[in-house]
Amino acid sequence: VRYAYKEKFLQTPKGNLLSMGTKYPILYFNVIKGVKLYEANNEYLKLETKITKRITHRHIGDTYLTLSGAISDGDLPYGSLYYGASSYSWLNIDNSFNTMRINEFVSNRFASVFFRHDFGSLLYRTKKWAPELVIVSAAGWGDNSLTTYQMEPEFGKNMNKGYFESGIQINNVLKLNFQGYGLGVYYRYGPYSRSKPIENWAFKFNLTFIL
């Protein structure tokens, strides 16, 4: 279920509707029910929710907030647990943990918050070049209250101490047609920082679409 109060749309000449957003929070809610059917022997319930909000500041750009969380109950198969919004690779993904390795953490309940402030080209601009500065930060918590699964030391760890990272993006360094290319650097800190300092950093390309 998605609910966006007073959401505005732009209708294209072909009749398609393009969302122009809303100044109010956008709510998402999802219910997943697993039942014993045929060869499936797991019965469980998962409740998932997300809230997104864009805050526009007249002189300093836009702030984007995303809160998400989920809780589950029952006999979940291992593949139906939550593995964290990890995206450790060469390409930035918004509302994800850019320094978290894939499948590094596993939980049957979690909560996370993603913060992004886009200064736009307010800080630096020339006639032909207008890069955009963005600061991001993210925090997450997760726990596995199920005792069915034995977690390996380097795979599927608990995240109940809190996961934290922050970073800086420079977007639209290069513009081609309707796409902008930039760079981002992110740092992981807190209880789950890695022993080798270089492994706490992530360096990525950013791809944006310019309307």
Short mmCIF file of N, CA and C in Angstrom, two decimals, residues 43-181:
data_model
loop_
_atom_site.label_atom_id
_atom_site.label_comp_id
_atom_site.label_asym_id
_atom_site.label_seq_id
_atom_site.Cartn_x
_atom_site.Cartn_y
_atom_site.Cartn_z
N GLU A 43 5.32 -21.21 8.02
CA GLU A 43 4.19 -20.30 8.22
C GLU A 43 4.68 -19.10 9.02
N TYR A 44 4.50 -17.90 8.46
CA TYR A 44 5.05 -16.71 9.11
C TYR A 44 4.28 -15.48 8.66
N LEU A 45 4.55 -14.36 9.35
CA LEU A 45 3.94 -13.08 9.03
C LEU A 45 5.03 -12.01 9.08
N LYS A 46 5.05 -11.14 8.05
CA LYS A 46 6.02 -10.04 8.00
C LYS A 46 5.27 -8.73 7.78
N LEU A 47 5.59 -7.73 8.60
CA LEU A 47 5.00 -6.40 8.48
C LEU A 47 6.13 -5.41 8.16
N GLU A 48 5.98 -4.68 7.06
CA GLU A 48 7.03 -3.77 6.60
C GLU A 48 6.43 -2.38 6.38
N THR A 49 7.20 -1.35 6.72
CA THR A 49 6.71 0.01 6.53
C THR A 49 7.86 0.94 6.16
N LYS A 50 7.51 2.04 5.49
CA LYS A 50 8.49 3.04 5.10
C LYS A 50 7.79 4.40 5.00
N ILE A 51 8.51 5.45 5.41
CA ILE A 51 8.02 6.82 5.32
C ILE A 51 9.10 7.66 4.66
N THR A 52 8.74 8.41 3.64
CA THR A 52 9.69 9.31 2.98
C THR A 52 9.16 10.74 3.04
N LYS A 53 10.08 11.69 3.16
CA LYS A 53 9.67 13.10 3.25
C LYS A 53 10.75 13.97 2.62
N ARG A 54 10.32 14.89 1.79
CA ARG A 54 11.20 15.88 1.21
C ARG A 54 10.90 17.24 1.81
N ILE A 55 11.95 17.91 2.31
CA ILE A 55 11.80 19.22 2.93
C ILE A 55 12.59 20.22 2.09
N THR A 56 11.91 21.20 1.55
CA THR A 56 12.55 22.19 0.69
C THR A 56 12.89 23.43 1.50
N HIS A 57 14.16 23.84 1.44
CA HIS A 57 14.63 25.06 2.09
C HIS A 57 14.91 26.11 1.01
N ARG A 58 14.46 27.29 1.23
CA ARG A 58 14.51 28.31 0.19
C ARG A 58 15.93 28.63 -0.28
N HIS A 59 16.90 28.64 0.65
CA HIS A 59 18.23 29.11 0.28
C HIS A 59 19.32 28.05 0.39
N ILE A 60 19.01 26.89 0.95
CA ILE A 60 20.08 25.89 1.16
C ILE A 60 19.74 24.52 0.59
N GLY A 61 18.79 24.43 -0.32
CA GLY A 61 18.55 23.16 -0.99
C GLY A 61 17.43 22.34 -0.38
N ASP A 62 17.48 21.03 -0.61
CA ASP A 62 16.43 20.10 -0.21
C ASP A 62 16.97 19.02 0.71
N THR A 63 16.17 18.66 1.71
CA THR A 63 16.49 17.57 2.62
C THR A 63 15.54 16.41 2.36
N TYR A 64 16.09 15.20 2.27
CA TYR A 64 15.30 13.99 2.04
C TYR A 64 15.49 13.05 3.23
N LEU A 65 14.39 12.60 3.81
CA LEU A 65 14.42 11.67 4.93
C LEU A 65 13.65 10.40 4.57
N THR A 66 14.21 9.26 4.90
CA THR A 66 13.54 7.98 4.70
C THR A 66 13.67 7.14 5.97
N LEU A 67 12.54 6.76 6.53
CA LEU A 67 12.50 5.88 7.69
C LEU A 67 11.87 4.56 7.26
N SER A 68 12.50 3.47 7.61
CA SER A 68 11.95 2.17 7.23
C SER A 68 12.15 1.17 8.36
N GLY A 69 11.30 0.16 8.38
CA GLY A 69 11.40 -0.86 9.42
C GLY A 69 10.52 -2.04 9.11
N ALA A 70 10.78 -3.12 9.80
CA ALA A 70 9.99 -4.34 9.59
C ALA A 70 10.10 -5.22 10.82
N ILE A 71 9.09 -6.06 10.99
CA ILE A 71 9.08 -7.04 12.07
C ILE A 71 8.42 -8.30 11.53
N SER A 72 8.87 -9.42 12.00
CA SER A 72 8.32 -10.69 11.50
C SER A 72 8.09 -11.65 12.67
N ASP A 73 7.27 -12.63 12.40
CA ASP A 73 6.94 -13.62 13.42
C ASP A 73 6.65 -14.95 12.73
N GLY A 74 7.05 -16.01 13.37
CA GLY A 74 6.76 -17.33 12.82
C GLY A 74 8.02 -18.04 12.37
N ASP A 75 7.83 -19.07 11.59
CA ASP A 75 8.91 -19.93 11.13
C ASP A 75 9.39 -19.46 9.76
N LEU A 76 10.27 -18.44 9.77
CA LEU A 76 10.75 -17.89 8.51
C LEU A 76 11.83 -18.77 7.90
N PRO A 77 11.75 -19.03 6.60
CA PRO A 77 12.90 -19.66 5.93
C PRO A 77 14.06 -18.68 5.90
N TYR A 78 15.28 -19.19 5.83
CA TYR A 78 16.46 -18.34 5.91
C TYR A 78 16.44 -17.28 4.81
N GLY A 79 15.98 -17.63 3.63
CA GLY A 79 15.97 -16.69 2.52
C GLY A 79 14.96 -15.57 2.67
N SER A 80 14.06 -15.66 3.64
CA SER A 80 13.04 -14.63 3.83
C SER A 80 13.40 -13.65 4.94
N LEU A 81 14.57 -13.83 5.56
CA LEU A 81 15.03 -12.87 6.55
C LEU A 81 15.50 -11.59 5.86
N TYR A 82 15.82 -10.57 6.64
CA TYR A 82 16.26 -9.28 6.09
C TYR A 82 17.79 -9.20 6.15
N TYR A 83 18.38 -8.80 5.03
CA TYR A 83 19.83 -8.80 4.92
C TYR A 83 20.42 -7.39 4.91
N GLY A 84 19.65 -6.41 5.31
CA GLY A 84 20.16 -5.04 5.34
C GLY A 84 20.15 -4.43 3.95
N ALA A 85 19.97 -3.12 3.89
CA ALA A 85 19.94 -2.42 2.60
C ALA A 85 21.38 -2.13 2.16
N SER A 86 22.14 -3.19 1.89
CA SER A 86 23.56 -3.04 1.57
C SER A 86 23.75 -2.82 0.08
N SER A 87 24.77 -2.02 -0.26
CA SER A 87 25.03 -1.73 -1.68
C SER A 87 26.52 -1.47 -1.92
N TYR A 88 27.36 -2.27 -1.27
CA TYR A 88 28.81 -2.09 -1.43
C TYR A 88 29.23 -2.53 -2.83
N SER A 89 29.44 -1.58 -3.70
CA SER A 89 29.83 -1.85 -5.08
C SER A 89 30.40 -0.56 -5.64
N TRP A 90 30.46 -0.42 -6.94
CA TRP A 90 31.04 0.77 -7.56
C TRP A 90 30.01 1.85 -7.86
N LEU A 91 28.70 1.54 -7.70
CA LEU A 91 27.65 2.49 -8.06
C LEU A 91 26.82 2.85 -6.84
N ASN A 92 26.58 4.14 -6.64
CA ASN A 92 25.78 4.60 -5.52
C ASN A 92 24.31 4.23 -5.70
N ILE A 93 23.67 3.84 -4.59
CA ILE A 93 22.24 3.57 -4.57
C ILE A 93 21.66 4.36 -3.40
N ASP A 94 20.74 5.27 -3.69
CA ASP A 94 20.13 6.08 -2.64
C ASP A 94 19.38 5.21 -1.64
N ASN A 95 19.32 5.69 -0.39
CA ASN A 95 18.62 5.00 0.69
C ASN A 95 19.14 3.58 0.88
N SER A 96 20.45 3.46 0.89
CA SER A 96 21.09 2.17 1.17
C SER A 96 22.37 2.44 1.94
N PHE A 97 22.96 1.36 2.50
CA PHE A 97 24.22 1.46 3.21
C PHE A 97 25.34 1.17 2.22
N ASN A 98 26.01 2.22 1.81
CA ASN A 98 26.99 2.11 0.74
C ASN A 98 28.26 1.37 1.16
N THR A 99 28.53 1.30 2.46
CA THR A 99 29.73 0.61 2.93
C THR A 99 29.45 -0.79 3.45
N MET A 100 28.19 -1.19 3.50
CA MET A 100 27.82 -2.50 4.03
C MET A 100 27.96 -3.57 2.95
N ARG A 101 28.62 -4.67 3.29
CA ARG A 101 28.78 -5.76 2.35
C ARG A 101 27.48 -6.53 2.17
N ILE A 102 27.33 -7.14 1.01
CA ILE A 102 26.13 -7.91 0.71
C ILE A 102 26.04 -9.10 1.67
N ASN A 103 24.87 -9.29 2.27
CA ASN A 103 24.60 -10.40 3.20
C ASN A 103 25.46 -10.35 4.45
N GLU A 104 26.02 -9.19 4.78
CA GLU A 104 26.87 -9.09 5.96
C GLU A 104 26.08 -9.23 7.25
N PHE A 105 24.85 -8.72 7.26
CA PHE A 105 23.99 -8.80 8.45
C PHE A 105 22.67 -9.46 8.07
N VAL A 106 22.08 -10.13 9.03
CA VAL A 106 20.79 -10.77 8.81
C VAL A 106 19.91 -10.54 10.04
N SER A 107 18.64 -10.23 9.81
CA SER A 107 17.73 -9.91 10.91
C SER A 107 16.33 -10.39 10.58
N ASN A 108 15.54 -10.58 11.60
CA ASN A 108 14.12 -10.82 11.36
C ASN A 108 13.28 -9.60 11.77
N ARG A 109 13.98 -8.54 12.21
CA ARG A 109 13.34 -7.25 12.49
C ARG A 109 14.42 -6.18 12.38
N PHE A 110 14.05 -5.01 11.88
CA PHE A 110 15.06 -3.97 11.69
C PHE A 110 14.41 -2.60 11.64
N ALA A 111 15.22 -1.57 11.80
CA ALA A 111 14.80 -0.18 11.62
C ALA A 111 15.98 0.58 11.05
N SER A 112 15.73 1.52 10.17
CA SER A 112 16.81 2.29 9.57
C SER A 112 16.32 3.69 9.23
N VAL A 113 17.28 4.62 9.16
CA VAL A 113 16.98 5.99 8.77
C VAL A 113 18.05 6.44 7.80
N PHE A 114 17.62 7.11 6.73
CA PHE A 114 18.53 7.63 5.72
C PHE A 114 18.29 9.13 5.57
N PHE A 115 19.37 9.88 5.65
CA PHE A 115 19.32 11.34 5.56
C PHE A 115 20.15 11.78 4.36
N ARG A 116 19.60 12.69 3.57
CA ARG A 116 20.33 13.24 2.43
C ARG A 116 19.96 14.71 2.27
N HIS A 117 20.97 15.56 2.22
CA HIS A 117 20.71 16.98 1.97
C HIS A 117 21.43 17.39 0.70
N ASP A 118 20.67 17.89 -0.25
CA ASP A 118 21.17 18.28 -1.56
C ASP A 118 21.24 19.80 -1.62
N PHE A 119 22.47 20.34 -1.64
CA PHE A 119 22.64 21.79 -1.74
C PHE A 119 22.42 22.28 -3.17
N GLY A 120 22.30 21.34 -4.11
CA GLY A 120 22.18 21.72 -5.50
C GLY A 120 23.46 22.41 -5.97
N SER A 121 23.32 23.36 -6.84
CA SER A 121 24.47 24.10 -7.33
C SER A 121 24.58 25.47 -6.65
N LEU A 122 24.06 25.55 -5.41
CA LEU A 122 24.05 26.83 -4.71
C LEU A 122 25.44 27.26 -4.26
N LEU A 123 26.33 26.27 -4.01
CA LEU A 123 27.63 26.60 -3.44
C LEU A 123 28.66 26.96 -4.50
N TYR A 124 28.51 26.41 -5.71
CA TYR A 124 29.49 26.70 -6.76
C TYR A 124 28.81 26.57 -8.11
N ARG A 125 28.97 27.58 -8.93
CA ARG A 125 28.34 27.54 -10.25
C ARG A 125 29.05 28.51 -11.19
N THR A 126 29.26 28.04 -12.42
CA THR A 126 29.74 28.91 -13.50
C THR A 126 28.73 28.82 -14.63
N LYS A 127 28.99 29.50 -15.72
CA LYS A 127 28.05 29.49 -16.84
C LYS A 127 27.92 28.11 -17.48
N LYS A 128 29.00 27.34 -17.47
CA LYS A 128 28.98 26.05 -18.15
C LYS A 128 29.13 24.86 -17.21
N TRP A 129 29.35 25.12 -15.93
CA TRP A 129 29.59 24.00 -15.00
C TRP A 129 28.90 24.28 -13.69
N ALA A 130 28.04 23.36 -13.23
CA ALA A 130 27.28 23.56 -12.00
C ALA A 130 27.17 22.24 -11.23
N PRO A 131 28.27 21.78 -10.63
CA PRO A 131 28.21 20.55 -9.84
C PRO A 131 27.34 20.75 -8.60
N GLU A 132 26.79 19.67 -8.10
CA GLU A 132 25.89 19.73 -6.94
C GLU A 132 26.50 18.96 -5.77
N LEU A 133 26.52 19.60 -4.61
CA LEU A 133 27.07 18.99 -3.40
C LEU A 133 25.95 18.38 -2.57
N VAL A 134 26.16 17.12 -2.14
CA VAL A 134 25.17 16.40 -1.34
C VAL A 134 25.88 15.76 -0.15
N ILE A 135 25.31 15.90 1.04
CA ILE A 135 25.81 15.19 2.21
C ILE A 135 24.79 14.13 2.61
N VAL A 136 25.27 12.96 2.98
CA VAL A 136 24.38 11.85 3.32
C VAL A 136 24.83 11.21 4.63
N SER A 137 23.88 10.62 5.31
CA SER A 137 24.18 9.88 6.53
C SER A 137 23.10 8.82 6.71
N ALA A 138 23.48 7.70 7.32
CA ALA A 138 22.53 6.60 7.49
C ALA A 138 22.83 5.86 8.78
N ALA A 139 21.78 5.34 9.39
CA ALA A 139 21.93 4.55 10.61
C ALA A 139 20.92 3.41 10.56
N GLY A 140 21.32 2.26 11.09
CA GLY A 140 20.43 1.11 11.06
C GLY A 140 20.59 0.25 12.30
N TRP A 141 19.54 -0.45 12.62
CA TRP A 141 19.53 -1.40 13.73
C TRP A 141 18.80 -2.65 13.27
N GLY A 142 19.30 -3.81 13.66
CA GLY A 142 18.64 -5.05 13.30
C GLY A 142 18.93 -6.11 14.33
N ASP A 143 18.03 -7.07 14.45
CA ASP A 143 18.20 -8.13 15.43
C ASP A 143 17.59 -9.41 14.89
N ASN A 144 18.18 -10.51 15.23
CA ASN A 144 17.64 -11.81 14.86
C ASN A 144 17.24 -12.54 16.14
N SER A 145 15.96 -12.52 16.44
CA SER A 145 15.48 -13.16 17.67
C SER A 145 15.21 -14.65 17.48
N LEU A 146 15.42 -15.15 16.26
CA LEU A 146 15.22 -16.57 15.99
C LEU A 146 16.46 -17.34 16.38
N THR A 147 16.29 -18.47 16.97
CA THR A 147 17.43 -19.32 17.38
C THR A 147 17.62 -20.49 16.43
N THR A 148 16.87 -20.50 15.34
CA THR A 148 16.94 -21.62 14.41
C THR A 148 18.26 -21.63 13.65
N TYR A 149 18.80 -20.44 13.36
CA TYR A 149 19.95 -20.33 12.49
C TYR A 149 21.21 -19.96 13.27
N GLN A 150 22.28 -20.65 12.97
CA GLN A 150 23.58 -20.34 13.55
C GLN A 150 24.32 -19.40 12.59
N MET A 151 24.65 -18.21 13.05
CA MET A 151 25.27 -17.22 12.19
C MET A 151 26.78 -17.41 12.13
N GLU A 152 27.33 -17.31 10.95
CA GLU A 152 28.77 -17.40 10.76
C GLU A 152 29.42 -16.08 11.15
N PRO A 153 30.70 -16.10 11.61
CA PRO A 153 31.36 -14.86 12.06
C PRO A 153 31.41 -13.77 11.00
N GLU A 154 31.61 -14.12 9.72
CA GLU A 154 31.74 -13.12 8.67
C GLU A 154 30.53 -13.08 7.75
N PHE A 155 29.45 -13.72 8.15
CA PHE A 155 28.25 -13.74 7.30
C PHE A 155 27.02 -13.79 8.18
N GLY A 156 26.06 -12.94 7.89
CA GLY A 156 24.80 -12.98 8.62
C GLY A 156 24.91 -12.59 10.08
N LYS A 157 25.71 -11.56 10.37
CA LYS A 157 25.86 -11.14 11.77
C LYS A 157 24.65 -10.34 12.23
N ASN A 158 24.49 -10.25 13.55
CA ASN A 158 23.49 -9.37 14.12
C ASN A 158 23.91 -7.92 13.97
N MET A 159 22.95 -7.01 13.94
CA MET A 159 23.22 -5.58 13.81
C MET A 159 22.58 -4.83 14.97
N ASN A 160 22.55 -5.48 16.15
CA ASN A 160 21.81 -4.89 17.27
C ASN A 160 22.58 -3.81 18.02
N LYS A 161 23.84 -3.52 17.63
CA LYS A 161 24.58 -2.44 18.26
C LYS A 161 24.47 -1.13 17.48
N GLY A 162 23.89 -1.19 16.30
CA GLY A 162 23.74 0.01 15.49
C GLY A 162 24.81 0.16 14.44
N TYR A 163 24.39 0.41 13.22
CA TYR A 163 25.30 0.57 12.08
C TYR A 163 25.24 2.03 11.61
N PHE A 164 26.41 2.64 11.36
CA PHE A 164 26.45 4.06 11.03
C PHE A 164 27.42 4.31 9.88
N GLU A 165 27.02 5.23 8.99
CA GLU A 165 27.91 5.68 7.93
C GLU A 165 27.49 7.08 7.48
N SER A 166 28.45 7.81 6.92
CA SER A 166 28.18 9.15 6.37
C SER A 166 29.02 9.33 5.12
N GLY A 167 28.64 10.29 4.28
CA GLY A 167 29.39 10.48 3.06
C GLY A 167 29.09 11.81 2.39
N ILE A 168 29.84 12.07 1.34
CA ILE A 168 29.69 13.28 0.53
C ILE A 168 29.62 12.88 -0.94
N GLN A 169 28.71 13.50 -1.67
CA GLN A 169 28.58 13.27 -3.10
C GLN A 169 28.78 14.59 -3.85
N ILE A 170 29.41 14.50 -4.99
CA ILE A 170 29.47 15.63 -5.92
C ILE A 170 28.81 15.16 -7.20
N ASN A 171 27.59 15.60 -7.43
CA ASN A 171 26.79 15.13 -8.55
C ASN A 171 26.88 16.10 -9.74
N ASN A 172 26.55 15.54 -10.90
CA ASN A 172 26.50 16.32 -12.14
C ASN A 172 27.82 17.02 -12.46
N VAL A 173 28.92 16.33 -12.16
CA VAL A 173 30.22 16.84 -12.59
C VAL A 173 30.27 16.86 -14.12
N LEU A 174 29.63 15.85 -14.71
CA LEU A 174 29.53 15.76 -16.16
C LEU A 174 28.08 15.51 -16.53
N LYS A 175 27.57 16.27 -17.49
CA LYS A 175 26.18 16.12 -17.94
C LYS A 175 26.16 15.72 -19.41
N LEU A 176 25.40 14.66 -19.70
CA LEU A 176 25.21 14.21 -21.07
C LEU A 176 23.73 13.94 -21.28
N ASN A 177 23.12 14.73 -22.16
CA ASN A 177 21.68 14.61 -22.42
C ASN A 177 20.91 14.77 -21.12
N PHE A 178 20.17 13.74 -20.70
CA PHE A 178 19.36 13.83 -19.48
C PHE A 178 20.00 13.11 -18.30
N GLN A 179 21.28 12.82 -18.38
CA GLN A 179 21.97 12.11 -17.31
C GLN A 179 23.13 12.92 -16.77
N GLY A 180 23.33 12.81 -15.45
CA GLY A 180 24.45 13.47 -14.81
C GLY A 180 25.33 12.45 -14.12
N TYR A 181 26.64 12.67 -14.18
CA TYR A 181 27.60 11.73 -13.61
C TYR A 181 28.41 12.44 -12.53
#
